[in-house]
Amino acid sequence: MGTHDQLLKLYDDLIPDKHDGVIPLYVVPLIRYSYKKSDYLYLLYQDIIENRADQFSVKCVSVWKHFLFVFRAIVSRDVILHYHWLECTDIKSLAGMTNKLVCIFLFKALGGHLVWTVHNKRPHDNRFRRLNYKIQSWMASRADIIHVHCQSAVDEISHFFNQPASKFRVVDHPTFPSTMIERDEAIELLNNERDLALNPSDTIFLMFGNISSYKQIEKVCRMFTELEPDKKLLIVGPVKKGQMSTFNTIKKFGSKNDNIIVIPHFIPERMVPFYMNAADCVVFNYRRILTSGGAELARSYDRPVLAPAMGCLTELDEDNITLFNSQKQLMNLIADFNPNSQSNSSPDPDA
């Protein structure tokens, strides 16, 4: 059963006896319709948006328009609120949290149906840790269904928030569409666009996505200072808000080492295939993770992946996915990586 069928099954479990008419489906946060090839929310709801307008009416709402799903619940109980990423990361998000929680409370009190997707066990930047735990524990207790992306997350999150496993549903992470391009062509275009001076004979390792401390990019940079010049580390993605200190550390590595290239910019969708197809290997070095959209993107391009053995990554059983348990093991995997002979070997815990 694919992601879209799993999602429909989840909603069927929520409202098994549908009345005549279209079910209002409210989604938080906003779906980015301008990024149909890379926006997680659009890809998750794509089938419903494009093919099932006779069954569901998808409405995404901003922080200050949460009252819309409250008003809709007054009219009918056959209304679904599917919520993602409920967390405080800065003062701005803290300011809107009271409004969010009050509206969610009223929505549930009026008989609305609540689905909450847990993307991460804790916020990546770990700010407001105790407050976030209280907010998310409250959300878990109010949700009719808690959505996670893999079976191993059920045990972990149910224990963490003290919720029964029966409340959980697994709906796979949506697949990213991919555009395959010859590696040499992708490298040539990147060289022309960014003046990177990459050579097709180089072994290119890619770290793609927002630059943030939880990804431990600086540790991978340190590894590359000990490697031969033809092993290139390409770090691509915008600096996440509040992460300038992490970026400055990474930038210093890039300025002192020719085989570390940093491109700290948002990458438009049309350019993503060039970075993915140019890479010989995509590297993830998360400090902690439950679900990785970056790993799903790399999988869609059939790129070899090096990633930590944690969260939903442990359920990826593919020839080109190699999981590691320590920084020493990651260093050895990078040093020994040969793009011409790839195999998936189980990590040695003692490595």
Short mmCIF file of C-alpha atoms in Angstrom, two decimals:
data_model
loop_
_atom_site.label_atom_id
_atom_site.label_comp_id
_atom_site.label_asym_id
_atom_site.label_seq_id
_atom_site.Cartn_x
_atom_site.Cartn_y
_atom_site.Cartn_z
CA MET A 1 0.00 0.00 0.00
CA GLY A 2 1.48 3.34 -1.08
CA THR A 3 1.65 6.56 0.93
CA HIS A 4 -1.53 8.04 -0.52
CA ASP A 5 -3.55 4.87 0.10
CA GLN A 6 -2.19 4.70 3.65
CA LEU A 7 -3.28 8.28 4.28
CA LEU A 8 -6.78 7.60 2.95
CA LYS A 9 -6.99 4.52 5.17
CA LEU A 10 -6.02 6.70 8.16
CA TYR A 11 -8.86 9.12 7.42
CA ASP A 12 -11.28 6.22 6.92
CA ASP A 13 -10.34 4.95 10.38
CA LEU A 14 -11.02 8.43 11.73
CA ILE A 15 -14.45 8.89 10.12
CA PRO A 16 -15.70 5.41 9.10
CA ASP A 17 -19.32 6.51 8.64
CA LYS A 18 -19.02 9.50 6.35
CA HIS A 19 -22.12 11.54 5.69
CA ASP A 20 -22.94 12.71 2.18
CA GLY A 21 -20.75 15.54 0.97
CA VAL A 22 -17.10 16.55 0.98
CA ILE A 23 -15.04 16.26 4.18
CA PRO A 24 -13.20 19.49 5.11
CA LEU A 25 -9.52 18.65 5.72
CA TYR A 26 -7.58 21.43 7.43
CA VAL A 27 -3.79 21.25 7.22
CA VAL A 28 -1.26 23.14 9.35
CA PRO A 29 1.16 24.64 8.36
CA LEU A 30 0.62 26.08 4.90
CA ILE A 31 1.21 23.86 1.88
CA ARG A 32 3.78 25.44 -0.45
CA TYR A 33 2.03 24.99 -3.80
CA SER A 34 4.93 26.74 -5.58
CA TYR A 35 7.24 23.81 -4.69
CA LYS A 36 5.30 20.78 -5.88
CA LYS A 37 8.43 18.65 -6.38
CA SER A 38 9.98 19.28 -2.97
CA ASP A 39 7.34 20.38 -0.46
CA TYR A 40 6.63 17.54 1.97
CA LEU A 41 3.05 18.62 2.60
CA TYR A 42 2.14 18.94 -1.07
CA LEU A 43 3.62 15.53 -1.85
CA LEU A 44 1.78 13.97 1.11
CA TYR A 45 -1.61 15.34 0.04
CA GLN A 46 -0.99 15.35 -3.71
CA ASP A 47 -3.43 12.54 -4.54
CA ILE A 48 -6.17 14.09 -2.41
CA ILE A 49 -5.60 17.57 -3.89
CA GLU A 50 -5.44 16.44 -7.50
CA ASN A 51 -7.79 13.45 -7.63
CA ARG A 52 -10.18 13.41 -4.69
CA ALA A 53 -11.88 16.80 -4.61
CA ASP A 54 -15.19 14.90 -4.46
CA GLN A 55 -14.15 13.38 -1.11
CA PHE A 56 -12.01 16.00 0.65
CA SER A 57 -11.65 19.76 0.56
CA VAL A 58 -8.06 20.58 1.55
CA LYS A 59 -7.71 23.91 3.36
CA CYS A 60 -4.37 24.99 4.83
CA VAL A 61 -4.37 27.72 7.45
CA SER A 62 -1.79 30.05 8.97
CA VAL A 63 -1.20 30.63 12.68
CA TRP A 64 -3.61 33.53 12.96
CA LYS A 65 -6.39 31.84 10.98
CA HIS A 66 -6.74 28.78 13.20
CA PHE A 67 -10.21 30.06 14.09
CA LEU A 68 -11.38 28.83 10.68
CA PHE A 69 -11.26 25.15 11.65
CA VAL A 70 -12.91 26.00 14.99
CA PHE A 71 -15.82 27.67 13.20
CA ARG A 72 -16.09 24.72 10.81
CA ALA A 73 -16.32 22.30 13.74
CA ILE A 74 -19.32 24.26 15.04
CA VAL A 75 -21.16 23.46 11.81
CA SER A 76 -20.20 19.78 11.53
CA ARG A 77 -18.26 17.13 13.42
CA ASP A 78 -17.16 15.54 10.15
CA VAL A 79 -14.12 17.76 9.87
CA ILE A 80 -10.46 16.75 10.11
CA LEU A 81 -7.52 18.80 11.35
CA HIS A 82 -4.13 17.34 10.35
CA TYR A 83 -1.38 19.13 12.25
CA HIS A 84 2.38 19.08 11.63
CA TRP A 85 5.40 20.52 13.51
CA LEU A 86 3.91 21.89 16.73
CA GLU A 87 6.94 23.41 18.49
CA CYS A 88 8.49 26.60 19.86
CA THR A 89 11.80 27.50 18.25
CA ASP A 90 12.01 31.27 18.92
CA ILE A 91 10.12 34.17 20.49
CA LYS A 92 7.96 34.63 17.39
CA SER A 93 6.70 31.04 17.43
CA LEU A 94 6.21 31.27 21.20
CA ALA A 95 3.97 34.32 20.73
CA GLY A 96 1.60 32.38 18.48
CA MET A 97 1.54 29.19 20.56
CA THR A 98 -1.29 30.26 22.90
CA ASN A 99 -3.54 30.96 19.93
CA LYS A 100 -2.69 27.55 18.43
CA LEU A 101 -3.40 25.61 21.62
CA VAL A 102 -6.66 27.43 22.40
CA CYS A 103 -7.97 26.79 18.88
CA ILE A 104 -6.95 23.12 18.99
CA PHE A 105 -8.63 22.74 22.39
CA LEU A 106 -11.88 24.32 21.13
CA PHE A 107 -11.79 22.26 17.93
CA LYS A 108 -11.58 19.03 19.93
CA ALA A 109 -14.21 20.19 22.43
CA LEU A 110 -16.60 20.76 19.52
CA GLY A 111 -16.09 17.20 18.27
CA GLY A 112 -13.54 17.74 15.51
CA HIS A 113 -11.15 14.95 14.51
CA LEU A 114 -7.44 15.61 15.15
CA VAL A 115 -4.45 13.93 13.47
CA TRP A 116 -0.96 14.90 14.58
CA THR A 117 2.15 13.98 12.60
CA VAL A 118 5.29 13.53 14.68
CA HIS A 119 8.29 14.41 12.52
CA ASN A 120 10.83 14.65 15.32
CA LYS A 121 11.05 13.43 18.88
CA ARG A 122 12.33 16.85 19.92
CA PRO A 123 12.87 20.12 18.01
CA HIS A 124 16.18 19.98 16.15
CA ASP A 125 17.70 23.02 17.86
CA ASN A 126 16.60 21.76 21.30
CA ARG A 127 15.44 25.22 22.46
CA PHE A 128 12.59 25.48 25.01
CA ARG A 129 13.05 21.77 25.60
CA ARG A 130 10.84 21.41 28.69
CA LEU A 131 8.11 23.68 27.31
CA ASN A 132 8.06 21.84 23.99
CA TYR A 133 7.76 18.51 25.75
CA LYS A 134 4.73 19.74 27.73
CA ILE A 135 3.08 21.18 24.61
CA GLN A 136 3.68 18.08 22.53
CA SER A 137 2.62 15.70 25.32
CA TRP A 138 -0.64 17.66 25.54
CA MET A 139 -1.04 17.43 21.77
CA ALA A 140 -0.40 13.68 21.82
CA SER A 141 -3.08 13.19 24.46
CA ARG A 142 -5.63 15.23 22.46
CA ALA A 143 -4.94 13.63 19.06
CA ASP A 144 -7.34 10.96 17.82
CA ILE A 145 -4.54 9.53 15.67
CA ILE A 146 -0.79 10.09 15.81
CA HIS A 147 0.90 9.67 12.44
CA VAL A 148 4.53 8.52 12.17
CA HIS A 149 6.59 7.46 9.16
CA CYS A 150 7.84 4.05 10.25
CA GLN A 151 7.01 1.19 12.61
CA SER A 152 10.07 1.69 14.81
CA ALA A 153 8.84 5.20 15.61
CA VAL A 154 5.65 3.79 17.13
CA ASP A 155 7.39 2.24 20.14
CA GLU A 156 9.73 5.17 20.61
CA ILE A 157 7.11 7.93 20.43
CA SER A 158 4.36 6.07 22.28
CA HIS A 159 6.75 5.57 25.19
CA PHE A 160 8.07 9.13 25.00
CA PHE A 161 4.60 10.70 25.17
CA ASN A 162 3.00 7.90 27.21
CA GLN A 163 0.35 7.13 24.58
CA PRO A 164 -1.03 3.72 23.57
CA ALA A 165 0.38 2.15 20.42
CA SER A 166 -3.20 1.67 19.19
CA LYS A 167 -3.44 5.43 18.64
CA PHE A 168 -0.62 5.37 16.07
CA ARG A 169 -0.76 4.90 12.30
CA VAL A 170 2.20 4.46 9.97
CA VAL A 171 2.01 6.42 6.74
CA ASP A 172 5.23 6.33 4.73
CA HIS A 173 7.15 9.47 3.88
CA PRO A 174 6.04 10.60 0.40
CA THR A 175 8.43 9.97 -2.46
CA PHE A 176 10.19 12.90 -4.09
CA PRO A 177 9.98 13.04 -7.89
CA SER A 178 13.39 12.86 -9.53
CA THR A 179 14.94 13.95 -12.81
CA MET A 180 17.91 11.83 -13.84
CA ILE A 181 20.83 13.56 -15.57
CA GLU A 182 24.21 12.21 -16.67
CA ARG A 183 26.78 12.81 -13.91
CA ASP A 184 29.27 14.59 -16.19
CA GLU A 185 26.53 16.88 -17.48
CA ALA A 186 25.42 17.72 -13.93
CA ILE A 187 29.02 18.51 -12.88
CA GLU A 188 29.58 20.69 -15.95
CA LEU A 189 26.46 22.74 -15.24
CA LEU A 190 27.37 23.21 -11.57
CA ASN A 191 30.85 24.32 -12.57
CA ASN A 192 29.37 26.88 -14.96
CA GLU A 193 26.69 28.08 -12.53
CA ARG A 194 28.83 28.22 -9.38
CA ASP A 195 32.42 28.17 -10.68
CA LEU A 196 33.11 25.09 -8.53
CA ALA A 197 35.97 23.59 -10.55
CA LEU A 198 34.76 20.05 -9.87
CA ASN A 199 36.42 17.30 -11.87
CA PRO A 200 34.45 14.22 -13.00
CA SER A 201 37.30 12.13 -11.62
CA ASP A 202 36.67 13.54 -8.12
CA THR A 203 34.64 11.52 -5.64
CA ILE A 204 31.89 13.93 -4.60
CA PHE A 205 30.19 13.64 -1.22
CA LEU A 206 27.07 15.79 -0.79
CA MET A 207 25.49 17.18 2.38
CA PHE A 208 22.24 18.75 1.20
CA GLY A 209 19.65 20.80 3.10
CA ASN A 210 19.45 23.52 5.73
CA ILE A 211 22.70 24.15 7.59
CA SER A 212 22.03 23.46 11.27
CA SER A 213 23.99 22.23 14.28
CA TYR A 214 22.06 18.97 14.72
CA LYS A 215 23.44 17.74 11.40
CA GLN A 216 27.02 17.86 12.76
CA ILE A 217 28.37 19.07 9.42
CA GLU A 218 31.47 20.51 11.04
CA LYS A 219 32.50 17.01 12.20
CA VAL A 220 32.35 15.77 8.61
CA CYS A 221 34.39 18.82 7.52
CA ARG A 222 37.07 17.85 10.03
CA MET A 223 37.19 14.37 8.50
CA PHE A 224 37.79 15.79 5.03
CA THR A 225 40.81 17.79 6.21
CA GLU A 226 42.55 14.41 6.53
CA LEU A 227 41.52 13.06 3.12
CA GLU A 228 43.12 13.30 -0.29
CA PRO A 229 42.24 16.33 -2.49
CA ASP A 230 40.13 14.34 -4.97
CA LYS A 231 37.56 13.52 -2.27
CA LYS A 232 35.29 16.57 -2.32
CA LEU A 233 32.69 17.54 0.28
CA LEU A 234 29.89 19.66 -1.17
CA ILE A 235 27.77 21.38 1.51
CA VAL A 236 24.65 22.85 -0.07
CA GLY A 237 21.71 24.64 1.52
CA PRO A 238 20.61 27.81 3.32
CA VAL A 239 21.66 28.64 6.87
CA LYS A 240 18.79 27.93 9.25
CA LYS A 241 17.70 30.84 11.42
CA GLY A 242 19.82 31.10 14.57
CA GLN A 243 22.61 28.90 13.16
CA MET A 244 25.17 31.52 12.10
CA SER A 245 27.72 30.26 14.63
CA THR A 246 27.54 26.78 13.10
CA PHE A 247 27.80 28.23 9.61
CA ASN A 248 30.84 30.35 10.51
CA THR A 249 32.63 27.23 11.74
CA ILE A 250 31.82 25.40 8.50
CA LYS A 251 32.84 28.41 6.41
CA LYS A 252 36.28 28.43 8.05
CA PHE A 253 36.81 24.82 7.02
CA GLY A 254 35.81 25.70 3.46
CA SER A 255 38.17 28.68 3.30
CA LYS A 256 41.17 26.61 4.44
CA ASN A 257 40.53 23.36 2.53
CA ASP A 258 40.13 23.12 -1.23
CA ASN A 259 38.18 19.87 -1.01
CA ILE A 260 35.42 21.41 1.16
CA ILE A 261 32.97 23.54 -0.85
CA VAL A 262 30.18 25.47 0.89
CA ILE A 263 27.17 26.85 -0.98
CA PRO A 264 25.01 28.48 1.75
CA HIS A 265 22.01 29.34 -0.40
CA PHE A 266 18.47 28.18 -1.00
CA ILE A 267 18.50 25.85 -4.00
CA PRO A 268 15.62 26.27 -6.45
CA GLU A 269 13.81 23.09 -7.50
CA ARG A 270 15.21 23.19 -11.03
CA MET A 271 18.75 22.92 -9.63
CA VAL A 272 18.20 20.05 -7.17
CA PRO A 273 18.64 17.31 -9.84
CA PHE A 274 22.08 18.67 -10.77
CA TYR A 275 23.42 18.44 -7.22
CA MET A 276 21.90 15.01 -6.67
CA ASN A 277 23.12 13.56 -9.97
CA ALA A 278 26.61 15.03 -9.53
CA ALA A 279 27.03 13.36 -6.13
CA ASP A 280 28.67 9.97 -5.75
CA CYS A 281 27.41 9.70 -2.18
CA VAL A 282 25.04 11.66 0.08
CA VAL A 283 26.12 11.96 3.71
CA PHE A 284 23.98 12.56 6.81
CA ASN A 285 25.50 12.94 10.24
CA TYR A 286 22.51 13.73 12.44
CA ARG A 287 23.01 14.04 16.17
CA ARG A 288 19.46 12.75 16.53
CA ILE A 289 16.70 12.08 14.00
CA LEU A 290 13.34 10.37 13.71
CA THR A 291 12.49 11.00 10.05
CA SER A 292 14.86 12.30 7.37
CA GLY A 293 13.41 14.04 4.33
CA GLY A 294 16.95 14.43 3.00
CA ALA A 295 17.50 10.67 3.01
CA GLU A 296 14.20 10.20 1.16
CA LEU A 297 15.33 12.72 -1.45
CA ALA A 298 18.64 10.90 -1.93
CA ARG A 299 16.79 7.58 -2.26
CA SER A 300 14.61 9.01 -5.02
CA TYR A 301 17.80 9.68 -6.99
CA ASP A 302 19.20 6.25 -6.16
CA ARG A 303 22.26 7.83 -4.57
CA PRO A 304 24.47 5.84 -2.17
CA VAL A 305 23.72 7.09 1.35
CA LEU A 306 25.77 7.14 4.55
CA ALA A 307 23.54 7.81 7.57
CA PRO A 308 23.41 7.16 11.33
CA ALA A 309 21.60 4.05 12.57
CA MET A 310 18.71 5.81 14.29
CA GLY A 311 14.98 6.49 13.91
CA CYS A 312 13.26 5.50 10.69
CA LEU A 313 16.63 5.24 8.95
CA THR A 314 17.09 1.83 10.59
CA GLU A 315 14.21 0.47 8.47
CA LEU A 316 15.88 1.34 5.16
CA ASP A 317 17.01 -2.01 3.79
CA GLU A 318 18.58 -1.18 0.45
CA ASP A 319 21.87 -2.04 -1.20
CA ASN A 320 23.03 1.57 -1.41
CA ILE A 321 22.13 2.58 2.18
CA THR A 322 24.94 2.16 4.72
CA LEU A 323 24.27 2.98 8.37
CA PHE A 324 26.94 3.80 10.92
CA ASN A 325 27.07 3.81 14.71
CA SER A 326 30.02 6.10 15.43
CA GLN A 327 32.02 9.00 14.03
CA LYS A 328 35.03 6.72 13.66
CA GLN A 329 32.98 4.35 11.53
CA LEU A 330 31.71 7.22 9.38
CA MET A 331 35.28 8.38 8.81
CA ASN A 332 36.29 4.88 7.71
CA LEU A 333 33.29 4.61 5.38
CA ILE A 334 34.12 7.92 3.72
CA ALA A 335 37.82 7.11 3.43
CA ASP A 336 37.12 3.67 1.92
CA PHE A 337 34.23 4.76 -0.30
CA ASN A 338 34.60 3.64 -3.91
CA PRO A 339 31.84 4.85 -6.26
CA ASN A 340 32.62 2.04 -8.68
CA SER A 341 31.95 -0.81 -6.26
CA GLN A 342 29.09 -0.24 -3.86
CA SER A 343 27.54 -2.79 -1.49
CA ASN A 344 25.41 -2.53 1.58
CA SER A 345 27.20 -4.04 4.56
CA SER A 346 25.89 -4.18 8.09
CA PRO A 347 27.82 -1.81 10.37
CA ASP A 348 30.25 -3.33 12.83
CA PRO A 349 29.30 -2.03 16.29
CA ASP A 350 32.94 -2.25 17.37
CA ALA A 351 34.28 -0.27 14.43
#
